[in-house]
Coordinates of C-alpha atoms in Angstrom, one line a residue:
M1 CA 78.7 112.6 89.0
P2 CA 78.1 116.1 90.5
V3 CA 75.0 117.8 89.9
V4 CA 74.8 121.6 90.0
D5 CA 71.5 123.9 90.0
V6 CA 71.7 126.8 87.6
D7 CA 69.3 129.8 87.4
P8 CA 68.8 130.3 83.4
D9 CA 67.9 133.6 83.7
E10 CA 70.9 134.3 85.7
L11 CA 72.8 132.1 83.0
R12 CA 71.7 134.4 80.4
E13 CA 72.6 137.3 82.2
L14 CA 76.2 136.2 82.8
T15 CA 76.7 135.0 79.0
G16 CA 75.1 138.4 77.4
H17 CA 72.5 136.2 75.5
E18 CA 69.0 136.8 76.9
E19 CA 67.5 136.1 73.5
K20 CA 68.3 132.1 74.2
S21 CA 65.4 130.0 75.2
D22 CA 65.6 127.4 77.8
E23 CA 65.8 124.7 75.2
E24 CA 68.3 126.3 73.3
L25 CA 70.8 126.5 76.4
K26 CA 70.1 122.8 77.0
D27 CA 71.6 122.1 73.4
D28 CA 74.6 124.6 74.2
L29 CA 75.1 123.0 77.5
F30 CA 74.9 119.3 75.9
A31 CA 77.6 120.6 73.2
L32 CA 79.7 121.0 76.3
G33 CA 79.1 118.1 77.9
L34 CA 76.7 119.1 80.7
E35 CA 73.4 117.0 80.6
Y36 CA 70.2 118.4 81.7
E37 CA 68.9 116.2 84.4
G38 CA 65.6 117.8 85.8
E39 CA 64.7 121.3 87.1
T40 CA 64.2 122.4 90.9
E41 CA 60.9 123.6 92.5
D42 CA 62.3 126.9 91.7
G43 CA 62.9 126.0 88.2
D44 CA 66.7 126.1 88.0
L45 CA 67.9 124.1 85.6
Q46 CA 69.8 120.6 87.4
L47 CA 72.9 119.7 85.2
E48 CA 75.2 116.8 85.4
F49 CA 78.5 116.8 84.4
G50 CA 82.0 114.9 84.8
P51 CA 83.7 115.9 87.8
D52 CA 87.2 116.8 85.7
R53 CA 85.7 120.3 84.8
L54 CA 85.6 121.4 88.4
D55 CA 85.4 125.1 87.1
R56 CA 82.1 124.5 86.0
L57 CA 80.8 123.6 89.5
S58 CA 78.8 127.0 89.5
V59 CA 76.9 129.4 87.3
E60 CA 80.0 131.7 86.4
G61 CA 81.6 128.8 85.6
V62 CA 79.4 127.6 83.3
A63 CA 78.8 131.0 81.8
R64 CA 82.3 131.7 81.0
S65 CA 82.4 128.5 79.3
L66 CA 79.2 129.4 77.1
R67 CA 81.0 132.6 76.5
Y68 CA 83.7 130.7 75.0
Q69 CA 81.7 128.7 72.8
Y70 CA 79.9 131.2 71.4
G71 CA 82.8 132.9 70.3
D72 CA 82.2 136.3 72.7
D73 CA 85.5 135.6 74.8
R74 CA 88.3 133.9 73.5
G75 CA 92.2 132.8 74.7
V76 CA 93.3 132.7 78.3
Y77 CA 91.9 135.6 80.9
V78 CA 94.0 135.8 83.8
P79 CA 92.3 138.6 86.5
N80 CA 94.6 141.1 87.5
T81 CA 95.6 140.9 91.5
N82 CA 96.3 143.7 93.5
N83 CA 99.3 144.1 95.7
P84 CA 98.9 142.3 99.0
E85 CA 97.7 143.9 102.5
W86 CA 97.6 140.7 104.5
T87 CA 99.3 137.9 105.4
I88 CA 98.6 134.1 106.7
E89 CA 101.4 133.6 109.2
V90 CA 101.6 129.3 109.4
D91 CA 102.8 128.4 113.2
E92 CA 105.0 125.7 113.7
S93 CA 101.9 124.3 116.1
V94 CA 100.1 123.3 112.9
P95 CA 99.1 119.8 113.0
E96 CA 101.3 118.1 110.8
E97 CA 98.3 116.1 109.3
R98 CA 97.1 119.3 107.5
P99 CA 100.0 121.5 107.3
Y100 CA 99.0 123.6 104.1
V101 CA 97.3 126.8 103.7
T102 CA 96.4 129.7 101.1
G103 CA 94.2 132.5 100.5
A104 CA 92.9 135.4 98.5
V105 CA 91.2 138.5 99.4
I106 CA 88.3 139.6 97.1
R107 CA 87.0 143.0 97.1
G108 CA 84.2 144.8 95.8
V109 CA 82.1 141.6 95.1
D110 CA 77.8 142.7 95.0
L111 CA 76.5 139.7 96.5
D112 CA 72.8 139.4 96.1
D113 CA 70.7 136.5 97.4
A114 CA 71.8 134.9 93.5
A115 CA 75.5 135.4 93.8
L116 CA 75.4 134.3 97.6
D117 CA 73.7 130.8 96.9
S118 CA 76.1 130.2 93.8
L119 CA 78.9 131.1 95.9
I120 CA 78.0 128.9 98.7
Q121 CA 76.9 126.0 96.3
L122 CA 80.3 126.1 94.7
Q123 CA 82.0 126.2 98.1
E124 CA 80.3 122.9 98.9
K125 CA 80.5 121.1 95.5
L126 CA 84.7 122.0 95.7
H127 CA 84.4 120.1 99.0
A128 CA 82.7 117.2 97.8
T129 CA 84.7 116.3 95.1
M130 CA 88.4 118.0 94.9
G131 CA 88.4 118.5 98.1
R132 CA 87.3 115.0 99.2
K133 CA 84.7 115.9 101.5
R134 CA 86.8 118.2 103.1
A135 CA 89.6 115.8 103.9
K136 CA 91.9 117.0 101.4
G137 CA 90.8 120.6 101.4
A138 CA 88.5 122.8 103.3
I139 CA 87.2 126.4 102.0
G140 CA 86.5 129.2 104.7
I141 CA 84.8 132.4 103.4
H142 CA 84.6 135.4 105.6
D143 CA 83.6 139.0 105.7
L144 CA 86.9 140.6 105.9
T145 CA 85.5 143.7 107.5
M146 CA 85.0 141.6 110.4
L147 CA 88.2 140.4 110.5
K148 CA 91.0 142.9 112.7
G149 CA 94.6 141.7 111.6
S150 CA 97.5 141.7 113.5
V151 CA 100.4 144.3 112.5
Y152 CA 102.9 141.8 110.2
E153 CA 106.4 143.3 109.5
S154 CA 107.0 142.4 105.7
E155 CA 109.9 143.3 103.3
G156 CA 107.2 145.7 101.7
P157 CA 105.0 147.8 103.5
T158 CA 103.5 146.9 106.9
Q159 CA 100.6 144.1 106.5
R160 CA 98.0 142.8 108.4
S161 CA 97.6 139.4 109.3
I162 CA 95.6 136.3 110.7
T163 CA 97.6 133.0 111.9
Y164 CA 97.0 129.6 110.9
R165 CA 98.0 127.4 114.1
G166 CA 97.3 124.3 116.4
I167 CA 95.3 124.2 119.8
D168 CA 94.5 122.3 122.4
P169 CA 90.9 120.6 121.6
E170 CA 89.4 122.2 125.2
G171 CA 91.1 125.8 124.0
D172 CA 89.9 128.7 123.5
Q173 CA 86.2 129.1 122.5
F174 CA 84.0 130.6 119.7
V175 CA 80.6 130.8 118.4
P176 CA 80.2 128.5 115.5
L177 CA 77.8 129.3 112.4
D178 CA 73.9 128.7 113.5
A179 CA 74.9 128.2 117.3
D180 CA 74.0 130.8 119.7
A181 CA 76.8 130.2 122.6
A182 CA 80.5 129.7 122.7
M183 CA 82.3 126.6 122.3
T184 CA 85.4 124.8 122.5
P185 CA 86.3 122.9 119.5
A186 CA 86.2 119.8 121.0
E187 CA 82.6 120.9 121.9
V188 CA 81.7 121.8 118.3
L189 CA 82.7 118.3 117.6
T190 CA 80.3 116.7 119.9
D191 CA 77.4 119.4 120.4
H192 CA 77.0 121.0 116.9
P193 CA 75.2 118.9 113.9
T194 CA 78.1 120.3 111.1
G195 CA 80.8 119.3 113.9
E196 CA 79.6 115.7 114.2
T197 CA 79.1 115.7 110.3
Y198 CA 83.3 116.0 110.1
A199 CA 84.2 115.0 113.4
D200 CA 86.3 112.2 112.3
L201 CA 88.6 114.4 109.8
V202 CA 90.4 115.8 113.1
Q203 CA 89.3 113.8 116.3
E204 CA 92.4 111.9 116.1
Y205 CA 94.4 115.1 115.9
D206 CA 96.3 116.0 119.1
R207 CA 96.0 119.7 118.3
Y208 CA 93.1 120.9 116.2
P209 CA 93.6 123.6 113.1
A210 CA 92.4 126.9 114.2
I211 CA 92.5 130.2 112.6
Y212 CA 93.0 133.3 114.9
D213 CA 92.8 137.1 114.4
E214 CA 93.5 139.5 116.9
I215 CA 90.3 139.4 118.5
G216 CA 90.7 135.4 118.8
L217 CA 89.7 132.4 117.1
F218 CA 87.4 132.4 114.1
S219 CA 88.0 129.7 112.2
F220 CA 87.7 125.8 112.9
P221 CA 89.2 124.2 110.0
P222 CA 88.2 121.8 108.1
V223 CA 84.8 121.7 109.9
I224 CA 83.3 124.9 110.7
N225 CA 83.7 128.6 110.7
G226 CA 82.7 131.5 113.3
S227 CA 79.3 133.5 113.2
R228 CA 81.4 136.5 113.7
T229 CA 82.6 136.6 110.4
E230 CA 79.7 134.9 108.5
V231 CA 79.0 136.3 104.9
S232 CA 75.6 137.9 103.9
T233 CA 74.2 139.9 101.0
E234 CA 75.7 143.1 102.9
S235 CA 79.1 141.9 102.5
R236 CA 81.4 143.4 100.0
D237 CA 85.0 142.7 100.9
L238 CA 85.6 138.9 101.6
F239 CA 88.7 136.7 103.0
V240 CA 89.0 133.3 101.3
E241 CA 91.4 131.0 103.4
L242 CA 91.4 127.3 102.5
T243 CA 93.6 124.6 104.4
G244 CA 94.6 121.1 103.3
T245 CA 97.0 118.0 103.3
D246 CA 98.3 119.1 99.8
Q247 CA 99.1 122.4 98.3
W248 CA 98.5 122.1 95.0
T249 CA 95.1 121.0 95.6
I250 CA 94.0 123.8 97.4
D251 CA 95.5 126.5 95.6
R252 CA 93.6 124.8 92.5
M253 CA 90.3 125.2 94.8
C254 CA 91.1 128.8 95.3
N255 CA 91.4 129.6 91.9
V256 CA 88.2 128.2 90.9
I257 CA 86.3 130.2 93.7
C258 CA 88.5 133.7 92.4
Y259 CA 87.4 133.5 88.9
A260 CA 83.8 132.9 89.8
L261 CA 84.0 136.1 91.9
A262 CA 85.8 138.0 89.2
A263 CA 83.1 137.2 86.9
R264 CA 80.6 138.9 89.2
G265 CA 83.0 142.0 89.1
A266 CA 85.2 141.7 92.3
T267 CA 88.8 142.4 92.4
I268 CA 91.5 140.0 93.5
E269 CA 93.9 141.2 95.8
D270 CA 97.0 138.8 96.8
V271 CA 97.6 137.4 100.1
E272 CA 100.9 136.1 101.3
I273 CA 101.5 132.9 103.2
A274 CA 104.4 132.9 105.6
Y275 CA 105.6 129.3 106.3
P276 CA 108.2 128.8 108.9
D277 CA 110.9 128.3 105.8
G278 CA 109.8 130.4 103.1
T279 CA 106.8 132.7 102.1
L280 CA 104.2 132.2 99.0
S281 CA 102.2 134.6 97.4
R282 CA 98.6 133.4 96.5
P283 CA 96.6 133.3 94.5
D284 CA 98.5 130.9 92.1
F285 CA 97.2 132.3 88.8
E286 CA 100.4 130.8 86.9
V287 CA 99.6 129.6 83.3
E288 CA 101.0 126.3 82.3
T289 CA 101.9 125.6 78.7
K290 CA 101.6 122.2 77.1
T291 CA 102.4 121.0 73.2
V292 CA 100.3 119.1 70.8
S293 CA 101.0 118.8 67.3
H294 CA 98.7 119.7 64.7
E295 CA 98.5 116.1 63.2
R296 CA 97.5 114.5 66.3
I297 CA 94.6 116.7 66.2
E298 CA 93.4 115.9 62.8
G299 CA 94.1 111.9 63.6
M300 CA 92.2 112.0 66.6
L301 CA 89.0 114.0 65.3
G302 CA 89.5 112.4 61.8
V303 CA 88.7 115.9 60.1
D304 CA 91.2 118.1 58.1
L305 CA 91.9 121.4 59.7
S306 CA 94.1 124.3 58.9
V307 CA 95.9 126.2 61.1
Q308 CA 93.9 129.0 61.7
D309 CA 91.0 126.7 62.1
A310 CA 93.2 124.9 64.6
V311 CA 93.9 128.4 66.5
D312 CA 90.4 129.5 66.4
L313 CA 89.2 126.2 67.9
F314 CA 92.0 126.4 70.7
E315 CA 91.1 130.2 71.4
R316 CA 87.2 129.4 71.9
S317 CA 88.1 126.5 74.2
G318 CA 89.3 129.1 76.6
L319 CA 93.1 128.2 75.8
G320 CA 96.0 130.4 74.6
V321 CA 97.9 128.8 71.7
D322 CA 101.2 130.0 69.9
L323 CA 103.3 128.1 67.4
A324 CA 106.0 125.9 69.1
G325 CA 109.2 127.1 67.3
D326 CA 111.1 130.3 66.3
E327 CA 108.2 132.0 64.5
T328 CA 104.8 133.0 66.5
L329 CA 101.5 133.7 65.3
S330 CA 101.9 137.8 66.1
E331 CA 104.9 137.8 63.7
I332 CA 103.0 136.2 60.9
R333 CA 101.2 139.0 59.3
R334 CA 99.2 137.7 56.3
E335 CA 97.3 134.5 56.1
E336 CA 99.4 133.3 53.1
D337 CA 102.0 133.1 55.4
M338 CA 100.5 130.9 57.9
P339 CA 102.4 127.1 57.8
S340 CA 101.0 124.3 56.9
G341 CA 99.7 121.9 59.7
D342 CA 101.9 119.2 58.6
D343 CA 104.9 120.0 60.4
T344 CA 103.2 122.4 63.2
T345 CA 103.1 122.0 66.7
Y346 CA 100.9 123.9 69.0
E347 CA 102.0 125.4 72.3
V348 CA 98.9 125.7 74.2
S349 CA 98.4 128.2 77.6
V350 CA 96.2 126.4 80.2
P351 CA 94.2 128.9 82.3
P352 CA 94.8 128.3 86.4
Y353 CA 91.3 127.4 86.9
R354 CA 91.5 124.3 84.7
T355 CA 92.7 121.3 87.1
D356 CA 91.8 118.7 83.8
V357 CA 94.4 119.3 81.5
L358 CA 97.1 116.6 82.0
H359 CA 97.6 115.7 78.8
P360 CA 97.9 116.2 75.2
L361 CA 94.8 114.5 74.4
D362 CA 92.9 116.7 77.0
L363 CA 93.7 119.6 73.9
V364 CA 92.4 117.7 71.4
D365 CA 89.2 117.0 73.4
D366 CA 88.9 120.7 74.1
V367 CA 89.5 121.4 70.1
G368 CA 86.6 118.6 69.3
R369 CA 84.3 120.1 71.9
A370 CA 84.7 123.3 70.3
Y371 CA 84.4 121.8 66.8
G372 CA 81.1 120.1 67.7
F373 CA 81.2 116.4 67.9
N374 CA 78.0 116.5 66.5
E375 CA 79.3 118.0 63.3
L376 CA 81.8 114.5 62.9
D377 CA 81.2 112.5 59.9
P378 CA 81.6 108.8 60.6
Q379 CA 84.0 107.2 58.3
Y380 CA 85.4 104.0 57.7
P381 CA 89.2 103.8 58.6
D382 CA 91.3 103.4 55.9
V383 CA 92.5 99.8 55.9
A384 CA 92.2 96.8 54.3
T385 CA 89.7 95.0 56.9
V386 CA 86.4 96.4 58.4
G387 CA 86.0 95.2 62.1
G388 CA 83.4 93.4 63.2
R389 CA 81.6 92.6 66.8
H390 CA 83.9 90.2 68.8
D391 CA 82.2 87.0 69.9
R392 CA 82.3 88.0 73.7
S393 CA 80.3 91.2 72.9
K394 CA 77.8 89.0 70.7
L395 CA 77.6 86.8 73.5
E396 CA 76.7 89.9 76.1
A397 CA 74.1 91.1 74.0
A398 CA 72.5 87.9 73.2
A399 CA 72.3 87.5 77.1
R400 CA 71.2 91.2 77.9
T401 CA 68.3 90.4 75.4
S402 CA 67.3 87.1 77.3
L403 CA 67.4 88.8 80.7
V404 CA 65.2 91.6 79.1
G405 CA 63.0 89.2 77.8
L406 CA 62.8 87.2 81.4
G407 CA 61.4 90.8 82.6
F408 CA 64.7 92.4 84.1
E409 CA 65.4 96.2 83.5
D410 CA 68.8 96.3 82.4
L411 CA 71.2 98.5 83.9
L412 CA 74.8 99.9 83.5
N413 CA 76.7 101.1 86.6
F414 CA 80.2 102.3 87.1
H415 CA 83.0 99.7 87.4
M416 CA 84.4 101.3 90.2
I417 CA 83.4 101.3 93.7
S418 CA 84.3 101.9 97.5
E419 CA 85.3 98.8 100.0
A420 CA 82.8 99.7 102.4
E421 CA 80.2 99.4 99.3
N422 CA 81.9 96.3 97.9
Y423 CA 82.9 94.2 100.9
D424 CA 81.4 95.6 104.4
R425 CA 77.3 96.4 103.7
M426 CA 77.4 92.9 101.8
G427 CA 78.4 91.1 105.0
L428 CA 82.0 90.1 103.6
D429 CA 85.5 90.1 104.7
G430 CA 87.4 91.9 102.0
G431 CA 90.8 90.3 100.7
Q432 CA 90.4 86.5 101.1
T433 CA 91.8 84.6 98.0
D434 CA 89.7 81.5 98.6
G435 CA 86.6 82.8 100.2
P436 CA 82.9 83.3 99.0
R437 CA 82.2 85.2 96.0
G438 CA 83.4 88.7 95.9
A439 CA 85.1 88.7 99.1
E440 CA 88.7 88.5 96.6
P441 CA 91.3 91.0 96.9
P442 CA 90.8 94.0 95.6
V443 CA 92.3 96.3 92.8
T444 CA 92.6 99.6 94.7
I445 CA 93.7 103.1 92.9
T446 CA 96.1 104.4 94.3
E447 CA 95.2 108.0 94.3
P448 CA 91.3 107.8 94.1
Y449 CA 89.6 111.0 92.8
S450 CA 86.5 110.3 95.3
E451 CA 86.4 108.0 98.4
D452 CA 83.3 106.8 96.6
Y453 CA 85.5 105.0 94.1
T454 CA 88.6 103.4 95.3
M455 CA 88.6 100.2 93.8
L456 CA 87.3 98.3 91.0
R457 CA 84.3 95.9 91.8
T458 CA 84.9 92.2 92.7
W459 CA 81.3 91.3 91.8
A460 CA 78.4 93.4 90.6
L461 CA 75.5 92.5 93.2
P462 CA 76.7 95.6 95.5
S463 CA 75.8 97.7 92.5
L464 CA 72.4 96.5 91.9
L465 CA 71.8 96.6 95.7
M466 CA 72.8 100.2 95.7
V467 CA 70.1 101.3 93.0
L468 CA 67.9 99.6 94.9
E469 CA 68.5 101.6 98.2
N470 CA 68.2 104.9 95.6
N471 CA 65.1 103.9 94.7
T472 CA 62.8 102.6 97.2
H473 CA 60.2 105.6 96.4
R474 CA 59.8 103.9 93.2
A475 CA 56.7 100.9 92.6
Y476 CA 57.6 97.6 93.1
P477 CA 58.8 94.7 91.9
Q478 CA 61.9 96.0 91.0
D479 CA 63.7 93.3 88.8
L480 CA 67.0 94.6 87.7
A481 CA 70.2 93.0 85.6
E482 CA 73.5 94.2 84.7
I483 CA 75.9 92.5 82.5
G484 CA 79.6 94.3 83.3
L485 CA 83.2 93.9 84.4
A486 CA 84.5 92.8 87.6
A487 CA 88.3 92.4 88.8
H488 CA 90.4 91.4 91.3
A489 CA 93.9 91.2 92.5
D490 CA 95.9 88.2 91.3
D491 CA 99.2 87.6 91.2
S492 CA 99.1 85.1 88.8
E493 CA 98.0 87.6 85.9
N494 CA 101.0 89.4 84.2
T495 CA 99.4 92.6 84.8
G496 CA 98.4 91.1 88.5
V497 CA 94.9 91.8 87.8
A498 CA 92.1 89.1 87.0
E499 CA 89.4 90.5 84.8
H500 CA 85.8 89.0 83.8
R501 CA 82.4 89.7 82.6
T502 CA 79.6 89.1 85.5
V503 CA 76.2 88.3 84.9
A504 CA 73.9 89.9 88.0
G505 CA 70.3 90.1 88.9
V506 CA 67.9 90.8 91.8
L507 CA 64.3 90.3 92.3
A508 CA 62.8 93.0 95.1
R509 CA 59.1 92.1 95.6
H510 CA 56.8 91.5 98.8
D511 CA 57.3 87.9 97.8
A512 CA 60.9 87.1 96.6
T513 CA 62.2 83.7 97.3
Y514 CA 65.0 81.9 96.2
E515 CA 62.7 79.8 94.0
D516 CA 61.9 82.8 92.1
A517 CA 65.7 83.8 91.2
K518 CA 66.5 80.4 90.4
S519 CA 63.5 80.0 87.7
R520 CA 65.0 83.1 86.4
L521 CA 68.3 81.8 86.0
A522 CA 67.1 78.2 84.6
A523 CA 65.3 79.9 81.8
L524 CA 68.5 82.1 80.8
C525 CA 70.8 78.9 81.1
H526 CA 68.3 77.1 78.8
D527 CA 68.2 80.0 76.2
F528 CA 71.9 78.9 75.9
D529 CA 71.6 74.9 76.1
V530 CA 73.6 74.8 79.2
D531 CA 73.4 72.7 82.1
L532 CA 72.7 73.8 85.5
E533 CA 72.8 73.1 89.1
T534 CA 72.4 74.4 92.3
P535 CA 73.8 73.2 95.1
A536 CA 73.6 74.2 98.6
A537 CA 76.4 76.7 100.1
E538 CA 76.9 79.5 102.7
H539 CA 77.3 82.9 101.5
P540 CA 77.8 85.8 104.0
T541 CA 75.5 87.8 101.8
F542 CA 72.5 85.6 101.7
I543 CA 70.2 83.5 104.4
D544 CA 71.7 80.6 105.2
G545 CA 69.6 77.6 103.8
R546 CA 68.5 80.0 100.9
A547 CA 71.5 80.1 99.3
A548 CA 73.4 77.8 96.6
D549 CA 76.5 78.0 94.2
V550 CA 75.7 78.6 90.6
V551 CA 77.3 75.5 88.9
I552 CA 77.1 75.7 84.6
D553 CA 78.2 72.6 82.9
G554 CA 80.2 71.1 86.0
E555 CA 81.7 74.4 86.9
T556 CA 81.4 76.7 89.9
V557 CA 80.7 80.0 88.5
G558 CA 78.4 82.0 90.8
V559 CA 76.1 82.0 93.8
I560 CA 72.1 82.5 94.4
G561 CA 70.2 83.4 97.0
E562 CA 68.0 85.1 99.2
V563 CA 69.4 88.3 100.5
H564 CA 70.4 88.3 104.3
P565 CA 68.0 90.7 106.4
R566 CA 71.2 92.5 107.5
V567 CA 72.2 93.3 104.0
L568 CA 68.7 94.4 103.4
V569 CA 68.7 96.8 106.6
E570 CA 71.9 98.0 105.7
H571 CA 70.7 99.3 102.4
D572 CA 67.4 100.3 103.8
L573 CA 65.4 97.7 102.0
E574 CA 62.1 96.9 103.3
L575 CA 61.2 94.0 101.3
P576 CA 62.8 90.5 100.6
V577 CA 65.8 90.4 97.5
A578 CA 66.5 87.4 95.8
A579 CA 69.7 87.5 93.8
F580 CA 72.1 85.7 91.8
E581 CA 75.5 86.1 90.2
F582 CA 77.7 84.2 87.7
R583 CA 80.6 84.6 85.1
L584 CA 79.0 85.5 81.7
D585 CA 81.8 83.1 80.2
A586 CA 79.9 80.4 81.6
L587 CA 77.0 80.3 78.8
E588 CA 79.7 80.0 75.8

């Protein structure tokens, strides 16, 4: 989950609530869904939040949400934009793998050290999330005064232009950021630290993406900008350009940046994007509308709301609202003329920086947060029967209790993972129908939001080893266990997916052995009065001769052994690890 560093003093200043203590801010932020994770050495709050609200990747975005929550701001705000003076010409030589570009001009921004740090953090967080580590979208921010535009003849007044084109890898030179000498794009990929990090994004291209002004090459997206246009605290006018593989994505990333800078008092100026087959005007501040019924809001939240209440909550969520139908809210002058909620449907306006509102339920979620989820009273449903815990849930709770009693620390990891973590780093070749445990065909995500989560895990041991990898600075021994979902593709299932609950445990210590893992497993099986056998077996994740199948009541349901040194080295682990995993339903 993304973590953003926020200066509490700056947050108080941007919200206009200097009286708020740090503890009060933490409570208010938690109500928004932002969880306090700790503080930096400089005293900044570290806030973790769901990656759906990308507009909160900066202190400006967090402050905007708080102002809505406090009722200081209401409804949809769309910044005014000035007429374009700049054009980005898209040359036909642009690599077909990265054909899209967008941008905006920012004027009159006051960048002190805090504002510049926030802008840089926002840029990198957008790269890591929506930009998918710059693969889908990359941002370049330049000092506008250092650009010399070519003359561009448009239908309106004469404009200045820069050009997005493709160039030969060994073509023109430029001085990249944090470098003292001019380099070609190919040299940047081999001799510059940032170039080495992002080389895989473009090194297979025949021509590399580049952006030119009249002076020459000044940006090599998605890798690095040139030092000539570097932004500093002295910069007042900025040129923001984004390139990527999808126009919608980079347009939304651009909107988030524009709104953050507008919160600093900047003025936004349009930029024309001149493609060979047509021209766009950007940034795209079009407001989308969605509808949701009053009945659905009340049904989902379990509260009774008047139409006035619902309108208030929408506006305090930063959304615009009107009544769907012939009569609008502005035409209703008296409160007693307000319609009842029974047959009311709302037409809700969504601001252009919100990338997460895809469905009416997203609107209900916003209303619930504005109302306050902590204010909701638990109620039994109005049905003849009252639900109870499922048998599988009871089994899971009992197994978890036994594992804790055996000294394991109970974990809850994400069910989604990357193919590299699930297979490659565990020494497995994925996609095997009759292969070793964990190597089954993956259930992949068609359009993953992050390359770290591209599939459902086929087993839980990779998740536990990732936890060990991230906790090498902690004291040992570390005995960890998890009961969770695992799944693999299976054409014999109606859904094409076979799911099961799995039990996994690891013991990391200087003397961890197969016998240690088996003794814990045997004790767990004894608690559930099932018979355990462990015939010798081979598995790529474990050491040959120190691995076995887990056979419970005559059925092979898992694997146990000492993790192979190759897998330990892959996870930067310097101590032995013994582990086991098996299906939860074997304990029934």
